[in-house]
């Protein structure tokens, strides 16, 4: 599908992006800001978040904000405090892109360590669950809010050796569907994006031998990220959409 995105599609919106210091999350933060949004950059490596911040400022886009947070160690109280801070500074949230994730270790099922299981489930599932609970009241204050999760092809079709990562993405899609159904009478739309193979550090970790030049870049897949975040999409909820659908 070809999405046509006006340059002011996100004008005035307040959007939280997790994992905004690298890969797809960084590009989404830049693209959202370019289309008029004030972006709240959340991630664990402050230096990388500052680079995203500086690039947004250098382009003259709306001034962003930074929330340094390691989702592996963050508690429920950390997310409640974060929501308080966003509430007092911005008053509401119009969009959230749950993008930060861990790949963990690709291995036979029997060799998945308990530590890998716990870390991947903590960052990819529990942290998103706690964060979403904390920020839902801020999304309810928006007139048209969009909550976007990030899944994967292995989030709806299990694959050998993708163990905990695949299980975490199934859980992500489940969380998205439960929320979308619960919020179907509200003005909050809830969807997931499957980016498809994209040239990032995580992809290189999963496929070290492939030629990365053959992959789409994060910028290439932004039209869907922009469309789902904008008010153009008022009727779509509860779906997982491929950013690179098979032709
Ligand atoms: N690239 C692909 O081909 C592909 C395909 C399907 C799905 N996806 C999904 O797309 C999303 C983005 O992936 P990507 O390829 O852009 O990966 P990436 O380049 O590895 O970026 C992941 C981001 O998540 C952040 N992050 C990881 N652990 C965190 C933690 N504990 N607390 C806070 N932030 C944390 C990272 O922060 P640091 O920079 O500080 O490490 C980084 O900014 C993920 O949900 C991934 O599962 C990607």
PDB file of C-alpha atoms and ligand atoms in Angstrom:
ATOM      1  CA  UNK A   1       0.000   0.000   0.000  1.00  0.00           C
ATOM      2  CA  UNK A   2       1.199   3.504  -0.791  1.00  0.00           C
ATOM      3  CA  UNK A   3       0.714   5.895   2.096  1.00  0.00           C
ATOM      4  CA  UNK A   4       0.620   9.570   1.276  1.00  0.00           C
ATOM      5  CA  UNK A   5       1.667  11.502   4.350  1.00  0.00           C
ATOM      6  CA  UNK A   6       1.244  15.290   4.453  1.00  0.00           C
ATOM      7  CA  UNK A   7       4.296  17.084   5.865  1.00  0.00           C
ATOM      8  CA  UNK A   8       2.239  18.373   8.812  1.00  0.00           C
ATOM      9  CA  UNK A   9       0.540  15.025   9.546  1.00  0.00           C
ATOM     10  CA  UNK A  10       1.690  14.991  13.182  1.00  0.00           C
ATOM     11  CA  UNK A  11       1.610  18.732  13.871  1.00  0.00           C
ATOM     12  CA  UNK A  12       1.189  19.432  17.585  1.00  0.00           C
ATOM     13  CA  UNK A  13       1.195  15.792  18.645  1.00  0.00           C
ATOM     14  CA  UNK A  14       3.133  14.575  21.700  1.00  0.00           C
ATOM     15  CA  UNK A  15       4.657  11.165  20.913  1.00  0.00           C
ATOM     16  CA  UNK A  16       6.721   8.815  23.078  1.00  0.00           C
ATOM     17  CA  UNK A  17       9.196   6.555  21.242  1.00  0.00           C
ATOM     18  CA  UNK A  18      11.053   3.797  23.090  1.00  0.00           C
ATOM     19  CA  UNK A  19      14.479   2.726  21.858  1.00  0.00           C
ATOM     20  CA  UNK A  20      14.825   6.138  20.226  1.00  0.00           C
ATOM     21  CA  UNK A  21      18.622   6.107  20.199  1.00  0.00           C
ATOM     22  CA  UNK A  22      19.211   3.549  17.470  1.00  0.00           C
ATOM     23  CA  UNK A  23      17.792   1.627  14.533  1.00  0.00           C
ATOM     24  CA  UNK A  24      14.123   1.911  13.654  1.00  0.00           C
ATOM     25  CA  UNK A  25      13.245   3.844  16.838  1.00  0.00           C
ATOM     26  CA  UNK A  26      15.766   6.578  16.070  1.00  0.00           C
ATOM     27  CA  UNK A  27      14.447   6.969  12.530  1.00  0.00           C
ATOM     28  CA  UNK A  28      10.837   6.982  13.766  1.00  0.00           C
ATOM     29  CA  UNK A  29      11.670   9.753  16.262  1.00  0.00           C
ATOM     30  CA  UNK A  30      13.304  11.816  13.495  1.00  0.00           C
ATOM     31  CA  UNK A  31      10.434  11.197  11.056  1.00  0.00           C
ATOM     32  CA  UNK A  32       7.747  11.991  13.648  1.00  0.00           C
ATOM     33  CA  UNK A  33       9.551  15.225  14.554  1.00  0.00           C
ATOM     34  CA  UNK A  34       9.931  16.091  10.871  1.00  0.00           C
ATOM     35  CA  UNK A  35       6.149  15.795  10.521  1.00  0.00           C
ATOM     36  CA  UNK A  36       5.529  18.224  13.371  1.00  0.00           C
ATOM     37  CA  UNK A  37       5.472  16.116  16.540  1.00  0.00           C
ATOM     38  CA  UNK A  38       7.161  16.851  19.843  1.00  0.00           C
ATOM     39  CA  UNK A  39       8.927  13.573  20.467  1.00  0.00           C
ATOM     40  CA  UNK A  40       9.832  12.122  23.856  1.00  0.00           C
ATOM     41  CA  UNK A  41      12.939  10.003  23.367  1.00  0.00           C
ATOM     42  CA  UNK A  42      13.159   7.034  25.725  1.00  0.00           C
ATOM     43  CA  UNK A  43      16.099   4.639  25.852  1.00  0.00           C
ATOM     44  CA  UNK A  44      18.876   3.218  27.950  1.00  0.00           C
ATOM     45  CA  UNK A  45      21.982   4.810  26.359  1.00  0.00           C
ATOM     46  CA  UNK A  46      21.954   8.546  27.051  1.00  0.00           C
ATOM     47  CA  UNK A  47      24.660   9.325  24.502  1.00  0.00           C
ATOM     48  CA  UNK A  48      22.597   7.810  21.702  1.00  0.00           C
ATOM     49  CA  UNK A  49      19.448   9.638  22.840  1.00  0.00           C
ATOM     50  CA  UNK A  50      21.434  12.897  22.842  1.00  0.00           C
ATOM     51  CA  UNK A  51      22.523  12.227  19.257  1.00  0.00           C
ATOM     52  CA  UNK A  52      18.881  11.784  18.200  1.00  0.00           C
ATOM     53  CA  UNK A  53      18.007  14.952  20.148  1.00  0.00           C
ATOM     54  CA  UNK A  54      20.795  16.928  18.450  1.00  0.00           C
ATOM     55  CA  UNK A  55      19.744  15.736  14.979  1.00  0.00           C
ATOM     56  CA  UNK A  56      16.149  16.806  15.627  1.00  0.00           C
ATOM     57  CA  UNK A  57      17.270  20.219  16.931  1.00  0.00           C
ATOM     58  CA  UNK A  58      19.720  20.729  14.068  1.00  0.00           C
ATOM     59  CA  UNK A  59      16.874  20.232  11.563  1.00  0.00           C
ATOM     60  CA  UNK A  60      14.759  22.831  13.340  1.00  0.00           C
ATOM     61  CA  UNK A  61      12.001  20.345  14.233  1.00  0.00           C
ATOM     62  CA  UNK A  62      10.024  20.778  17.508  1.00  0.00           C
ATOM     63  CA  UNK A  63      12.278  20.519  20.564  1.00  0.00           C
ATOM     64  CA  UNK A  64      12.232  16.932  21.868  1.00  0.00           C
ATOM     65  CA  UNK A  65      12.617  15.626  25.411  1.00  0.00           C
ATOM     66  CA  UNK A  66      14.758  12.779  26.740  1.00  0.00           C
ATOM     67  CA  UNK A  67      13.813  10.069  29.246  1.00  0.00           C
ATOM     68  CA  UNK A  68      16.784   7.829  30.088  1.00  0.00           C
ATOM     69  CA  UNK A  69      15.403   4.509  31.277  1.00  0.00           C
ATOM     70  CA  UNK A  70      16.714   0.950  31.240  1.00  0.00           C
ATOM     71  CA  UNK A  71      13.597  -1.141  30.678  1.00  0.00           C
ATOM     72  CA  UNK A  72      15.398  -4.206  31.968  1.00  0.00           C
ATOM     73  CA  UNK A  73      15.605  -2.860  35.504  1.00  0.00           C
ATOM     74  CA  UNK A  74      12.727  -0.360  35.623  1.00  0.00           C
ATOM     75  CA  UNK A  75       9.964  -0.937  38.179  1.00  0.00           C
ATOM     76  CA  UNK A  76       6.256  -0.179  38.091  1.00  0.00           C
ATOM     77  CA  UNK A  77       6.998   2.924  40.205  1.00  0.00           C
ATOM     78  CA  UNK A  78       9.553   4.130  37.611  1.00  0.00           C
ATOM     79  CA  UNK A  79       6.831   4.038  34.938  1.00  0.00           C
ATOM     80  CA  UNK A  80       4.318   5.797  37.186  1.00  0.00           C
ATOM     81  CA  UNK A  81       6.920   8.505  37.906  1.00  0.00           C
ATOM     82  CA  UNK A  82       7.657   8.763  34.186  1.00  0.00           C
ATOM     83  CA  UNK A  83       3.952   9.210  33.430  1.00  0.00           C
ATOM     84  CA  UNK A  84       3.759  11.930  36.112  1.00  0.00           C
ATOM     85  CA  UNK A  85       6.687  13.762  34.550  1.00  0.00           C
ATOM     86  CA  UNK A  86       5.181  13.570  31.053  1.00  0.00           C
ATOM     87  CA  UNK A  87       1.793  14.627  32.447  1.00  0.00           C
ATOM     88  CA  UNK A  88       3.162  17.678  34.220  1.00  0.00           C
ATOM     89  CA  UNK A  89       5.307  18.737  31.249  1.00  0.00           C
ATOM     90  CA  UNK A  90       2.952  17.982  28.337  1.00  0.00           C
ATOM     91  CA  UNK A  91      -0.471  17.223  29.843  1.00  0.00           C
ATOM     92  CA  UNK A  92      -1.220  14.278  27.538  1.00  0.00           C
ATOM     93  CA  UNK A  93       0.183  11.775  25.057  1.00  0.00           C
ATOM     94  CA  UNK A  94      -1.117  11.493  21.477  1.00  0.00           C
ATOM     95  CA  UNK A  95       1.023   8.554  20.503  1.00  0.00           C
ATOM     96  CA  UNK A  96       3.348   5.864  21.766  1.00  0.00           C
ATOM     97  CA  UNK A  97       5.663   3.697  19.682  1.00  0.00           C
ATOM     98  CA  UNK A  98       6.695   0.656  21.694  1.00  0.00           C
ATOM     99  CA  UNK A  99       9.818  -0.133  19.712  1.00  0.00           C
ATOM    100  CA  UNK A 100      12.657  -1.043  22.108  1.00  0.00           C
ATOM    101  CA  UNK A 101      13.364  -4.762  22.215  1.00  0.00           C
ATOM    102  CA  UNK A 102      16.043  -7.323  22.883  1.00  0.00           C
ATOM    103  CA  UNK A 103      16.809 -10.166  20.491  1.00  0.00           C
ATOM    104  CA  UNK A 104      18.427 -12.313  23.168  1.00  0.00           C
ATOM    105  CA  UNK A 105      20.237 -15.407  21.939  1.00  0.00           C
ATOM    106  CA  UNK A 106      19.074 -17.501  18.988  1.00  0.00           C
ATOM    107  CA  UNK A 107      19.516 -21.129  20.020  1.00  0.00           C
ATOM    108  CA  UNK A 108      17.811 -24.502  20.245  1.00  0.00           C
ATOM    109  CA  UNK A 109      14.881 -24.405  22.662  1.00  0.00           C
ATOM    110  CA  UNK A 110      16.606 -26.652  25.212  1.00  0.00           C
ATOM    111  CA  UNK A 111      19.582 -24.320  25.376  1.00  0.00           C
ATOM    112  CA  UNK A 112      17.656 -21.135  26.199  1.00  0.00           C
ATOM    113  CA  UNK A 113      19.059 -19.973  29.526  1.00  0.00           C
ATOM    114  CA  UNK A 114      16.772 -18.727  32.246  1.00  0.00           C
ATOM    115  CA  UNK A 115      18.641 -15.393  32.202  1.00  0.00           C
ATOM    116  CA  UNK A 116      18.031 -14.898  28.479  1.00  0.00           C
ATOM    117  CA  UNK A 117      14.382 -15.826  28.904  1.00  0.00           C
ATOM    118  CA  UNK A 118      13.960 -13.386  31.806  1.00  0.00           C
ATOM    119  CA  UNK A 119      15.783 -10.484  30.127  1.00  0.00           C
ATOM    120  CA  UNK A 120      13.919 -10.765  26.819  1.00  0.00           C
ATOM    121  CA  UNK A 121      10.525 -11.191  28.478  1.00  0.00           C
ATOM    122  CA  UNK A 122      11.265  -8.300  30.847  1.00  0.00           C
ATOM    123  CA  UNK A 123      12.210  -5.793  28.124  1.00  0.00           C
ATOM    124  CA  UNK A 124       9.913  -6.976  25.311  1.00  0.00           C
ATOM    125  CA  UNK A 125       6.787  -7.786  27.324  1.00  0.00           C
ATOM    126  CA  UNK A 126       6.629  -6.857  31.008  1.00  0.00           C
ATOM    127  CA  UNK A 127       8.221  -3.424  30.608  1.00  0.00           C
ATOM    128  CA  UNK A 128       5.747  -2.589  27.816  1.00  0.00           C
ATOM    129  CA  UNK A 129       2.878  -3.862  29.943  1.00  0.00           C
ATOM    130  CA  UNK A 130       3.875  -1.726  32.948  1.00  0.00           C
ATOM    131  CA  UNK A 131       4.613   1.315  30.801  1.00  0.00           C
ATOM    132  CA  UNK A 132       1.282   1.014  28.985  1.00  0.00           C
ATOM    133  CA  UNK A 133      -0.647   0.773  32.266  1.00  0.00           C
ATOM    134  CA  UNK A 134       1.104   3.906  33.521  1.00  0.00           C
ATOM    135  CA  UNK A 135       0.557   6.015  30.401  1.00  0.00           C
ATOM    136  CA  UNK A 136      -2.993   4.998  29.453  1.00  0.00           C
ATOM    137  CA  UNK A 137      -4.492   7.911  31.430  1.00  0.00           C
ATOM    138  CA  UNK A 138      -2.343  10.302  29.358  1.00  0.00           C
ATOM    139  CA  UNK A 139      -3.522   8.694  26.101  1.00  0.00           C
ATOM    140  CA  UNK A 140      -7.130   9.102  27.253  1.00  0.00           C
ATOM    141  CA  UNK A 141      -6.499  12.858  27.448  1.00  0.00           C
ATOM    142  CA  UNK A 142      -5.755  13.022  23.713  1.00  0.00           C
ATOM    143  CA  UNK A 143      -8.497  13.542  21.128  1.00  0.00           C
ATOM    144  CA  UNK A 144      -6.992  10.967  18.744  1.00  0.00           C
ATOM    145  CA  UNK A 145      -4.369   8.693  20.226  1.00  0.00           C
ATOM    146  CA  UNK A 146      -2.357   5.926  18.582  1.00  0.00           C
ATOM    147  CA  UNK A 147      -0.597   3.174  20.499  1.00  0.00           C
ATOM    148  CA  UNK A 148       1.748   1.128  18.303  1.00  0.00           C
ATOM    149  CA  UNK A 149       3.531  -2.056  19.344  1.00  0.00           C
ATOM    150  CA  UNK A 150       6.350  -3.651  17.365  1.00  0.00           C
ATOM    151  CA  UNK A 151       6.086  -7.286  16.405  1.00  0.00           C
ATOM    152  CA  UNK A 152       7.959  -9.511  13.986  1.00  0.00           C
ATOM    153  CA  UNK A 153       7.229 -12.232  11.462  1.00  0.00           C
ATOM    154  CA  UNK A 154       8.085 -14.691  14.272  1.00  0.00           C
ATOM    155  CA  UNK A 155       5.427 -12.968  16.424  1.00  0.00           C
ATOM    156  CA  UNK A 156       2.624 -14.766  14.582  1.00  0.00           C
ATOM    157  CA  UNK A 157       4.411 -17.775  13.140  1.00  0.00           C
ATOM    158  CA  UNK A 158       6.867 -19.639  15.369  1.00  0.00           C
ATOM    159  CA  UNK A 159      10.273 -20.522  13.936  1.00  0.00           C
ATOM    160  CA  UNK A 160      13.000 -22.893  15.106  1.00  0.00           C
ATOM    161  CA  UNK A 161      15.767 -21.293  17.198  1.00  0.00           C
ATOM    162  CA  UNK A 162      13.961 -17.943  17.623  1.00  0.00           C
ATOM    163  CA  UNK A 163      12.816 -19.099  21.091  1.00  0.00           C
ATOM    164  CA  UNK A 164      12.299 -16.333  23.613  1.00  0.00           C
ATOM    165  CA  UNK A 165      12.241 -13.512  21.064  1.00  0.00           C
ATOM    166  CA  UNK A 166       9.446 -15.214  19.105  1.00  0.00           C
ATOM    167  CA  UNK A 167       7.494 -15.968  22.290  1.00  0.00           C
ATOM    168  CA  UNK A 168       7.861 -12.355  23.409  1.00  0.00           C
ATOM    169  CA  UNK A 169       6.490 -11.091  20.097  1.00  0.00           C
ATOM    170  CA  UNK A 170       3.490 -13.469  20.299  1.00  0.00           C
ATOM    171  CA  UNK A 171       2.854 -11.927  23.734  1.00  0.00           C
ATOM    172  CA  UNK A 172       3.225  -8.442  22.266  1.00  0.00           C
ATOM    173  CA  UNK A 173       0.594  -9.161  19.627  1.00  0.00           C
ATOM    174  CA  UNK A 174      -1.647 -10.627  22.323  1.00  0.00           C
ATOM    175  CA  UNK A 175      -1.287  -7.509  24.455  1.00  0.00           C
ATOM    176  CA  UNK A 176      -2.080  -5.346  21.439  1.00  0.00           C
ATOM    177  CA  UNK A 177      -5.239  -7.323  20.622  1.00  0.00           C
ATOM    178  CA  UNK A 178      -6.508  -7.356  24.217  1.00  0.00           C
ATOM    179  CA  UNK A 179      -6.008  -3.611  24.537  1.00  0.00           C
ATOM    180  CA  UNK A 180      -7.489  -2.835  21.123  1.00  0.00           C
ATOM    181  CA  UNK A 181     -10.639  -4.768  22.038  1.00  0.00           C
ATOM    182  CA  UNK A 182     -10.923  -3.121  25.454  1.00  0.00           C
ATOM    183  CA  UNK A 183     -10.423   0.331  23.957  1.00  0.00           C
ATOM    184  CA  UNK A 184     -12.580  -0.198  20.874  1.00  0.00           C
ATOM    185  CA  UNK A 185     -15.141   2.355  22.070  1.00  0.00           C
ATOM    186  CA  UNK A 186     -12.494   4.947  22.890  1.00  0.00           C
ATOM    187  CA  UNK A 187     -10.503   7.308  20.689  1.00  0.00           C
ATOM    188  CA  UNK A 188      -7.318   5.254  21.268  1.00  0.00           C
ATOM    189  CA  UNK A 189      -6.287   3.028  18.367  1.00  0.00           C
ATOM    190  CA  UNK A 190      -3.988   0.111  19.160  1.00  0.00           C
ATOM    191  CA  UNK A 191      -2.004  -1.686  16.468  1.00  0.00           C
ATOM    192  CA  UNK A 192       1.309  -3.408  15.833  1.00  0.00           C
ATOM    193  CA  UNK A 193       3.835  -3.067  13.052  1.00  0.00           C
ATOM    194  CA  UNK A 194       5.954  -5.897  11.702  1.00  0.00           C
ATOM    195  CA  UNK A 195       8.918  -3.991  10.239  1.00  0.00           C
ATOM    196  CA  UNK A 196      10.235  -6.932   8.190  1.00  0.00           C
ATOM    197  CA  UNK A 197      13.977  -7.343   7.621  1.00  0.00           C
ATOM    198  CA  UNK A 198      15.490  -3.890   8.150  1.00  0.00           C
ATOM    199  CA  UNK A 199      19.110  -2.711   8.210  1.00  0.00           C
ATOM    200  CA  UNK A 200      19.824  -2.270  11.939  1.00  0.00           C
ATOM    201  CA  UNK A 201      22.099  -3.593  14.648  1.00  0.00           C
ATOM    202  CA  UNK A 202      19.506  -6.153  15.744  1.00  0.00           C
ATOM    203  CA  UNK A 203      19.148  -7.528  12.229  1.00  0.00           C
ATOM    204  CA  UNK A 204      22.942  -7.801  11.908  1.00  0.00           C
ATOM    205  CA  UNK A 205      23.008  -9.704  15.204  1.00  0.00           C
ATOM    206  CA  UNK A 206      20.391 -12.163  13.901  1.00  0.00           C
ATOM    207  CA  UNK A 207      21.849 -12.542  10.380  1.00  0.00           C
ATOM    208  CA  UNK A 208      25.592 -11.747  10.625  1.00  0.00           C
ATOM    209  CA  UNK A 209      26.422 -13.263   7.223  1.00  0.00           C
ATOM    210  CA  UNK A 210      23.861 -11.496   5.024  1.00  0.00           C
ATOM    211  CA  UNK A 211      24.532  -8.532   2.756  1.00  0.00           C
ATOM    212  CA  UNK A 212      22.930  -5.659   4.670  1.00  0.00           C
ATOM    213  CA  UNK A 213      22.933  -3.473   1.550  1.00  0.00           C
ATOM    214  CA  UNK A 214      20.099  -5.634   0.195  1.00  0.00           C
ATOM    215  CA  UNK A 215      17.838  -4.721   3.126  1.00  0.00           C
ATOM    216  CA  UNK A 216      15.409  -1.844   3.432  1.00  0.00           C
ATOM    217  CA  UNK A 217      16.617   0.946   5.692  1.00  0.00           C
ATOM    218  CA  UNK A 218      14.593   2.266   8.647  1.00  0.00           C
ATOM    219  CA  UNK A 219      13.783   5.338   6.519  1.00  0.00           C
ATOM    220  CA  UNK A 220      12.309   3.133   3.774  1.00  0.00           C
ATOM    221  CA  UNK A 221       9.687   1.693   6.134  1.00  0.00           C
ATOM    222  CA  UNK A 222       8.615   4.993   7.729  1.00  0.00           C
ATOM    223  CA  UNK A 223       5.451   5.588   5.654  1.00  0.00           C
ATOM    224  CA  UNK A 224       3.525   2.957   7.674  1.00  0.00           C
ATOM    225  CA  UNK A 225       4.928   4.306  10.975  1.00  0.00           C
ATOM    226  CA  UNK A 226       3.749   7.791  10.031  1.00  0.00           C
ATOM    227  CA  UNK A 227       0.386   6.674   8.706  1.00  0.00           C
ATOM    228  CA  UNK A 228      -0.518   4.668  11.816  1.00  0.00           C
ATOM    229  CA  UNK A 229       0.534   7.535  14.085  1.00  0.00           C
ATOM    230  CA  UNK A 230      -1.459  10.144  12.155  1.00  0.00           C
ATOM    231  CA  UNK A 231      -5.155  10.983  12.280  1.00  0.00           C
ATOM    232  CA  UNK A 232      -5.508   9.625   8.727  1.00  0.00           C
ATOM    233  CA  UNK A 233      -5.920   6.231  10.294  1.00  0.00           C
ATOM    234  CA  UNK A 234      -8.954   6.636  12.508  1.00  0.00           C
ATOM    235  CA  UNK A 235     -10.558   3.305  11.695  1.00  0.00           C
ATOM    236  CA  UNK A 236      -7.722   0.825  12.022  1.00  0.00           C
ATOM    237  CA  UNK A 237      -7.317  -0.890  15.382  1.00  0.00           C
ATOM    238  CA  UNK A 238      -6.333  -4.340  16.616  1.00  0.00           C
ATOM    239  CA  UNK A 239      -4.175  -5.142  13.593  1.00  0.00           C
ATOM    240  CA  UNK A 240      -0.601  -6.196  13.014  1.00  0.00           C
ATOM    241  CA  UNK A 241       0.487  -4.634   9.726  1.00  0.00           C
ATOM    242  CA  UNK A 242       3.555  -5.512   7.662  1.00  0.00           C
ATOM    243  CA  UNK A 243       5.775  -2.571   6.746  1.00  0.00           C
ATOM    244  CA  UNK A 244       7.142  -4.715   3.904  1.00  0.00           C
ATOM    245  CA  UNK A 245       4.188  -6.791   2.696  1.00  0.00           C
ATOM    246  CA  UNK A 246       4.991  -9.647   0.336  1.00  0.00           C
ATOM    247  CA  UNK A 247       4.085  -8.664  -3.223  1.00  0.00           C
TER     248      UNK A 247
HETATM  249  N1  LIG B   1      15.487  -4.804  12.257  1.00  0.00           N
HETATM  250  C1  LIG B   1      14.687  -5.780  11.869  1.00  0.00           C
HETATM  251  O1  LIG B   1      14.906  -6.449  10.841  1.00  0.00           O
HETATM  252  C2  LIG B   1      13.440  -6.093  12.669  1.00  0.00           C
HETATM  253  C3  LIG B   1      12.555  -7.076  12.168  1.00  0.00           C
HETATM  254  C4  LIG B   1      11.399  -7.367  12.901  1.00  0.00           C
HETATM  255  C5  LIG B   1      11.129  -6.679  14.080  1.00  0.00           C
HETATM  256  N2  LIG B   1      12.012  -5.724  14.529  1.00  0.00           N
HETATM  257  C6  LIG B   1      11.656  -5.025  15.756  1.00  0.00           C
HETATM  258  O2  LIG B   1      11.807  -3.640  15.538  1.00  0.00           O
HETATM  259  C7  LIG B   1      12.129  -2.979  16.769  1.00  0.00           C
HETATM  260  C8  LIG B   1      13.371  -2.143  16.589  1.00  0.00           C
HETATM  261  O3  LIG B   1      14.438  -3.004  16.275  1.00  0.00           O
HETATM  262  P1  LIG B   1      15.813  -2.511  15.642  1.00  0.00           P
HETATM  263  O4  LIG B   1      16.109  -3.457  14.558  1.00  0.00           O
HETATM  264  O5  LIG B   1      15.762  -1.055  15.379  1.00  0.00           O
HETATM  265  O6  LIG B   1      16.797  -2.839  16.851  1.00  0.00           O
HETATM  266  P2  LIG B   1      18.063  -2.076  17.442  1.00  0.00           P
HETATM  267  O7  LIG B   1      18.775  -1.333  16.349  1.00  0.00           O
HETATM  268  O8  LIG B   1      18.794  -3.112  18.227  1.00  0.00           O
HETATM  269  O9  LIG B   1      17.415  -1.014  18.414  1.00  0.00           O
HETATM  270  C9  LIG B   1      16.751  -1.456  19.575  1.00  0.00           C
HETATM  271  C10 LIG B   1      16.544  -0.282  20.479  1.00  0.00           C
HETATM  272  O10 LIG B   1      15.992  -0.779  21.710  1.00  0.00           O
HETATM  273  C11 LIG B   1      16.717  -0.222  22.780  1.00  0.00           C
HETATM  274  N3  LIG B   1      16.729  -1.055  23.958  1.00  0.00           N
HETATM  275  C12 LIG B   1      17.157  -2.331  24.062  1.00  0.00           C
HETATM  276  N4  LIG B   1      17.102  -2.739  25.327  1.00  0.00           N
HETATM  277  C13 LIG B   1      16.626  -1.707  26.059  1.00  0.00           C
HETATM  278  C14 LIG B   1      16.379  -1.495  27.430  1.00  0.00           C
HETATM  279  N5  LIG B   1      16.641  -2.440  28.343  1.00  0.00           N
HETATM  280  N6  LIG B   1      15.887  -0.297  27.832  1.00  0.00           N
HETATM  281  C15 LIG B   1      15.659   0.673  26.934  1.00  0.00           C
HETATM  282  N7  LIG B   1      15.900   0.552  25.621  1.00  0.00           N
HETATM  283  C16 LIG B   1      16.385  -0.624  25.181  1.00  0.00           C
HETATM  284  C17 LIG B   1      18.129  -0.081  22.238  1.00  0.00           C
HETATM  285  O11 LIG B   1      18.848   0.815  23.044  1.00  0.00           O
HETATM  286  P3  LIG B   1      20.445   0.953  22.907  1.00  0.00           P
HETATM  287  O12 LIG B   1      20.662   1.665  21.612  1.00  0.00           O
HETATM  288  O13 LIG B   1      20.833   1.726  24.085  1.00  0.00           O
HETATM  289  O14 LIG B   1      20.984  -0.445  22.870  1.00  0.00           O
HETATM  290  C18 LIG B   1      17.859   0.418  20.826  1.00  0.00           C
HETATM  291  O15 LIG B   1      17.665   1.803  20.802  1.00  0.00           O
HETATM  292  C19 LIG B   1      12.272  -4.099  17.801  1.00  0.00           C
HETATM  293  O16 LIG B   1      11.063  -4.223  18.512  1.00  0.00           O
HETATM  294  C20 LIG B   1      12.524  -5.335  16.956  1.00  0.00           C
HETATM  295  O17 LIG B   1      12.125  -6.497  17.630  1.00  0.00           O
HETATM  296  C21 LIG B   1      13.148  -5.425  13.858  1.00  0.00           C
END
